[in-house]
Amino acid sequence: MVVDSETRKKAKAVYRILTKTYPHIRCELDFTNPLELLIATVLSAQCTDKRVNTVTPALFKKYKNPKAYAKAGLHEIEDLIHSTGFYRAKARNIKGLNIKLLEDFGGEVPHTLEELITLPGVGRKTANVVLGHAFDTPGITVDTHFGRLSRRFGWTKENDPVKVEKIVQQLIPQAEWTNLSQRMIWHGRRICHSRKPACGACPVAKICPSVGIGEMDKEKALLLVKTDKDFR
């Protein structure tokens, strides 16, 4: 789908506001190297980053490289990641992706989306997180927040993450894709909530086609807004 110039213009206006609102963005998962970010992102599926960050210190201390993960018993990994949910599937994926890293990539996390998505448990969303934050390769991370905001802003009506990604790629310059993703996710977590968005406290409200679907009273809306401390 090719987007029209008006949609592109409106998207850039929204992004300018988000950039002013969230000037100092960061990945909210704690990591020190590409492997740690890859593992943390796999764990973040159906789990909050805050919860993942309570689990990974012990995990990363025990397993420092792909060989360590590959040799680990599944039950050992499961015990450490249990609180993130879906721990059996996640443990299998973590062990499996590290085995594949050893077999196919010399024990290194690959630098391309095409290679990353061959790893167990790694889809486009996870791959783009790793590319953007570990390798400075711009990518659009379409999680539940990004998809919801893209539809509310009128950028697309699509629900399929890949279709959303392809459409938004046409709206914002490639160099900003990772920053756009992080700002959209931050805005979705802090203000533009799924069930009750804080429209009355939203900096995008004046140009948002969905304004009014949430709380419009400013004082009440401010009570709905989450801050950084809610995610650390």
Coordinates of C-alpha atoms in Angstrom, one line a residue:
M1 CA 0.0 0.0 0.0
V2 CA 1.3 3.4 -1.0
V3 CA 0.5 6.2 1.5
D4 CA -0.7 9.7 0.4
S5 CA 1.2 12.9 1.0
E6 CA -1.4 14.2 3.5
T7 CA -1.0 11.1 5.7
R8 CA 2.8 11.5 5.5
K9 CA 2.5 15.2 6.5
K10 CA 0.3 14.4 9.5
A11 CA 2.6 11.6 10.6
K12 CA 5.6 13.9 10.6
A13 CA 3.6 16.4 12.6
V14 CA 2.8 13.8 15.2
Y15 CA 6.4 12.6 15.3
R16 CA 7.6 16.2 15.9
I17 CA 5.4 16.4 19.0
L18 CA 6.5 13.0 20.3
T19 CA 10.1 14.0 19.8
K20 CA 9.6 17.1 21.9
T21 CA 7.6 15.2 24.5
Y22 CA 10.1 12.3 24.8
P23 CA 13.5 13.8 24.0
H24 CA 15.6 11.3 26.0
I25 CA 14.4 7.9 24.9
R26 CA 16.1 4.6 25.7
C27 CA 15.4 0.9 25.5
E28 CA 13.7 0.0 28.7
L29 CA 15.2 -3.4 28.8
D30 CA 18.5 -3.6 30.7
F31 CA 21.4 -5.1 28.7
T32 CA 25.2 -4.7 28.1
N33 CA 25.6 -6.6 24.8
P34 CA 23.6 -7.8 21.8
L35 CA 23.1 -11.3 23.2
E36 CA 21.7 -9.9 26.5
L37 CA 19.3 -7.7 24.5
L38 CA 18.2 -10.6 22.3
I39 CA 17.5 -12.8 25.4
A40 CA 15.7 -9.9 27.2
T41 CA 13.5 -9.2 24.2
V42 CA 12.5 -12.8 23.9
L43 CA 11.6 -12.8 27.6
S44 CA 9.5 -9.6 27.2
A45 CA 6.8 -11.3 25.1
Q46 CA 3.6 -11.1 27.1
C47 CA 5.6 -9.6 30.0
T48 CA 6.5 -6.1 31.2
D49 CA 10.0 -4.8 30.7
K50 CA 10.1 -4.0 34.4
R51 CA 9.5 -7.7 35.3
V52 CA 12.1 -8.8 32.7
N53 CA 14.6 -6.5 34.3
T54 CA 14.2 -8.2 37.7
V55 CA 14.9 -11.6 36.1
T56 CA 17.8 -11.0 33.8
P57 CA 20.5 -10.0 36.3
A58 CA 20.7 -13.6 37.7
L59 CA 20.2 -15.1 34.2
F60 CA 23.0 -13.0 32.7
K61 CA 25.3 -13.7 35.6
K62 CA 24.9 -17.5 35.2
Y63 CA 25.0 -17.7 31.4
K64 CA 27.5 -15.3 29.8
N65 CA 27.7 -16.7 26.3
P66 CA 25.9 -19.0 23.8
K67 CA 27.9 -22.0 24.9
A68 CA 26.7 -21.6 28.5
Y69 CA 23.1 -21.4 27.4
A70 CA 23.5 -24.3 25.0
K71 CA 24.8 -26.6 27.8
A72 CA 22.2 -25.5 30.3
G73 CA 19.4 -27.8 31.3
L74 CA 16.0 -26.5 30.3
H75 CA 14.7 -26.7 33.9
E76 CA 17.6 -24.5 35.0
I77 CA 16.6 -21.8 32.6
E78 CA 12.9 -22.2 33.4
D79 CA 13.6 -21.7 37.1
L80 CA 15.3 -18.4 36.5
I81 CA 12.7 -17.0 34.0
H82 CA 9.6 -18.5 35.6
S83 CA 8.0 -15.1 36.6
T84 CA 8.1 -13.8 33.0
G85 CA 5.3 -16.2 32.0
F86 CA 5.2 -18.8 29.2
Y87 CA 8.5 -19.9 30.7
R88 CA 8.7 -23.3 29.2
A89 CA 8.4 -22.0 25.6
K90 CA 10.8 -19.2 26.4
A91 CA 13.4 -21.5 27.9
R92 CA 13.2 -23.7 24.8
N93 CA 13.6 -20.7 22.5
I94 CA 16.5 -19.3 24.5
K95 CA 18.4 -22.6 24.5
G96 CA 17.5 -23.2 20.9
L97 CA 18.5 -19.8 19.6
N98 CA 21.9 -20.1 21.4
I99 CA 22.5 -23.5 19.8
K100 CA 21.7 -22.0 16.4
L101 CA 24.1 -19.0 17.1
L102 CA 26.8 -21.5 17.7
E103 CA 26.0 -23.7 14.7
D104 CA 25.3 -21.0 12.1
F105 CA 26.8 -17.7 13.3
G106 CA 30.0 -18.5 15.0
G107 CA 28.5 -17.7 18.4
E108 CA 27.7 -14.1 17.5
V109 CA 24.3 -12.4 17.2
P110 CA 23.7 -11.7 13.5
H111 CA 23.4 -8.2 12.2
T112 CA 20.6 -8.6 9.7
L113 CA 16.8 -9.0 10.1
E114 CA 16.8 -11.9 7.6
E115 CA 19.3 -13.8 9.8
L116 CA 17.8 -12.9 13.1
I117 CA 14.4 -14.2 12.3
T118 CA 15.9 -17.6 11.6
L119 CA 16.5 -17.9 15.4
P120 CA 13.9 -19.8 17.5
G121 CA 11.4 -17.4 19.1
V122 CA 12.6 -14.4 17.1
G123 CA 10.2 -12.5 14.9
R124 CA 10.4 -9.2 13.1
K125 CA 9.6 -7.3 16.3
T126 CA 12.4 -8.8 18.3
A127 CA 14.8 -8.6 15.4
N128 CA 14.1 -4.9 15.0
V129 CA 14.6 -4.2 18.7
V130 CA 18.0 -5.9 18.5
L131 CA 19.0 -4.2 15.2
G132 CA 18.0 -0.7 16.5
H133 CA 19.4 -0.8 20.0
A134 CA 22.4 -3.2 19.7
F135 CA 23.6 -2.4 16.2
D136 CA 22.2 1.1 15.4
T137 CA 20.4 -0.3 12.4
P138 CA 17.1 1.6 12.0
G139 CA 14.0 -0.7 12.3
I140 CA 10.3 -0.3 13.1
T141 CA 9.2 -2.3 16.1
V142 CA 5.5 -3.0 15.8
D143 CA 4.4 -4.1 19.2
T144 CA 0.8 -3.8 20.6
H145 CA 1.4 -0.1 21.5
F146 CA 2.9 0.8 18.1
G147 CA 0.1 -0.9 16.2
R148 CA -2.6 0.7 18.4
L149 CA -1.2 4.2 18.0
S150 CA -0.7 3.9 14.3
R151 CA -4.4 3.2 13.9
R152 CA -5.5 5.9 16.3
F153 CA -3.3 8.5 14.5
G154 CA -5.0 7.5 11.3
W155 CA -1.8 6.2 9.7
T156 CA -3.3 2.8 8.8
K157 CA -6.3 0.6 9.5
E158 CA -4.2 -2.6 9.3
N159 CA -3.9 -4.9 12.3
D160 CA -1.2 -7.1 10.8
P161 CA 2.2 -6.0 12.2
V162 CA 4.1 -6.6 9.0
K163 CA 1.6 -4.5 7.0
V164 CA 1.7 -1.8 9.7
E165 CA 5.5 -1.8 9.5
K166 CA 5.6 -1.5 5.7
I167 CA 3.1 1.4 5.7
V168 CA 4.9 3.4 8.5
Q169 CA 8.2 2.9 6.7
Q170 CA 6.8 5.2 4.1
L171 CA 5.8 7.9 6.6
I172 CA 8.9 8.6 8.6
P173 CA 12.6 8.9 7.4
Q174 CA 14.5 5.6 7.8
A175 CA 17.1 7.2 10.1
E176 CA 14.3 7.8 12.7
W177 CA 12.7 4.4 12.6
T178 CA 14.1 3.1 15.9
N179 CA 13.5 6.4 17.6
L180 CA 10.0 6.5 16.3
S181 CA 9.3 3.0 17.6
Q182 CA 10.6 3.9 21.1
R183 CA 8.6 7.1 21.3
M184 CA 5.4 5.4 20.1
I185 CA 5.9 2.7 22.6
W186 CA 6.6 5.2 25.4
H187 CA 3.5 7.2 24.5
G188 CA 1.4 4.1 24.4
R189 CA 2.6 3.0 27.8
R190 CA 2.4 6.4 29.5
I191 CA -0.6 8.2 27.9
C192 CA -2.4 6.5 25.0
H193 CA -3.4 3.4 26.9
S194 CA -5.4 0.6 25.4
R195 CA -8.5 0.8 27.5
K196 CA -8.6 4.3 28.8
P197 CA -6.2 6.8 27.0
A198 CA -5.5 10.0 28.8
C199 CA -6.7 12.3 25.9
G200 CA -7.0 15.3 28.2
A201 CA -3.3 15.2 29.0
C202 CA -2.1 14.2 25.6
P203 CA 0.3 16.5 23.7
V204 CA -0.9 15.1 20.4
A205 CA -4.6 15.7 21.2
K206 CA -5.0 18.8 19.0
I207 CA -4.1 16.9 15.8
C208 CA -5.2 13.4 16.8
P209 CA -8.2 12.1 14.8
S210 CA -9.1 9.8 17.7
V211 CA -9.2 12.4 20.4
G212 CA -12.1 11.9 22.7
I213 CA -12.0 8.1 22.9
G214 CA -10.5 8.5 26.4
E215 CA -10.7 10.8 29.4
M216 CA -10.9 14.4 28.3
D217 CA -11.0 16.1 31.7
K218 CA -7.4 17.3 32.2
E219 CA -7.2 16.7 35.9
K220 CA -8.7 13.2 35.6
A221 CA -6.5 12.5 32.6
L222 CA -3.4 13.4 34.4
L223 CA -4.2 10.8 37.0
L224 CA -4.1 8.2 34.3
V225 CA -0.6 9.2 33.0
K226 CA 2.2 6.9 33.9
T227 CA 5.8 8.1 34.5
D228 CA 9.3 6.6 34.2
K229 CA 9.2 5.4 37.8
D230 CA 6.3 3.1 36.9
F231 CA 8.6 1.2 34.5
R232 CA 11.8 1.0 36.5

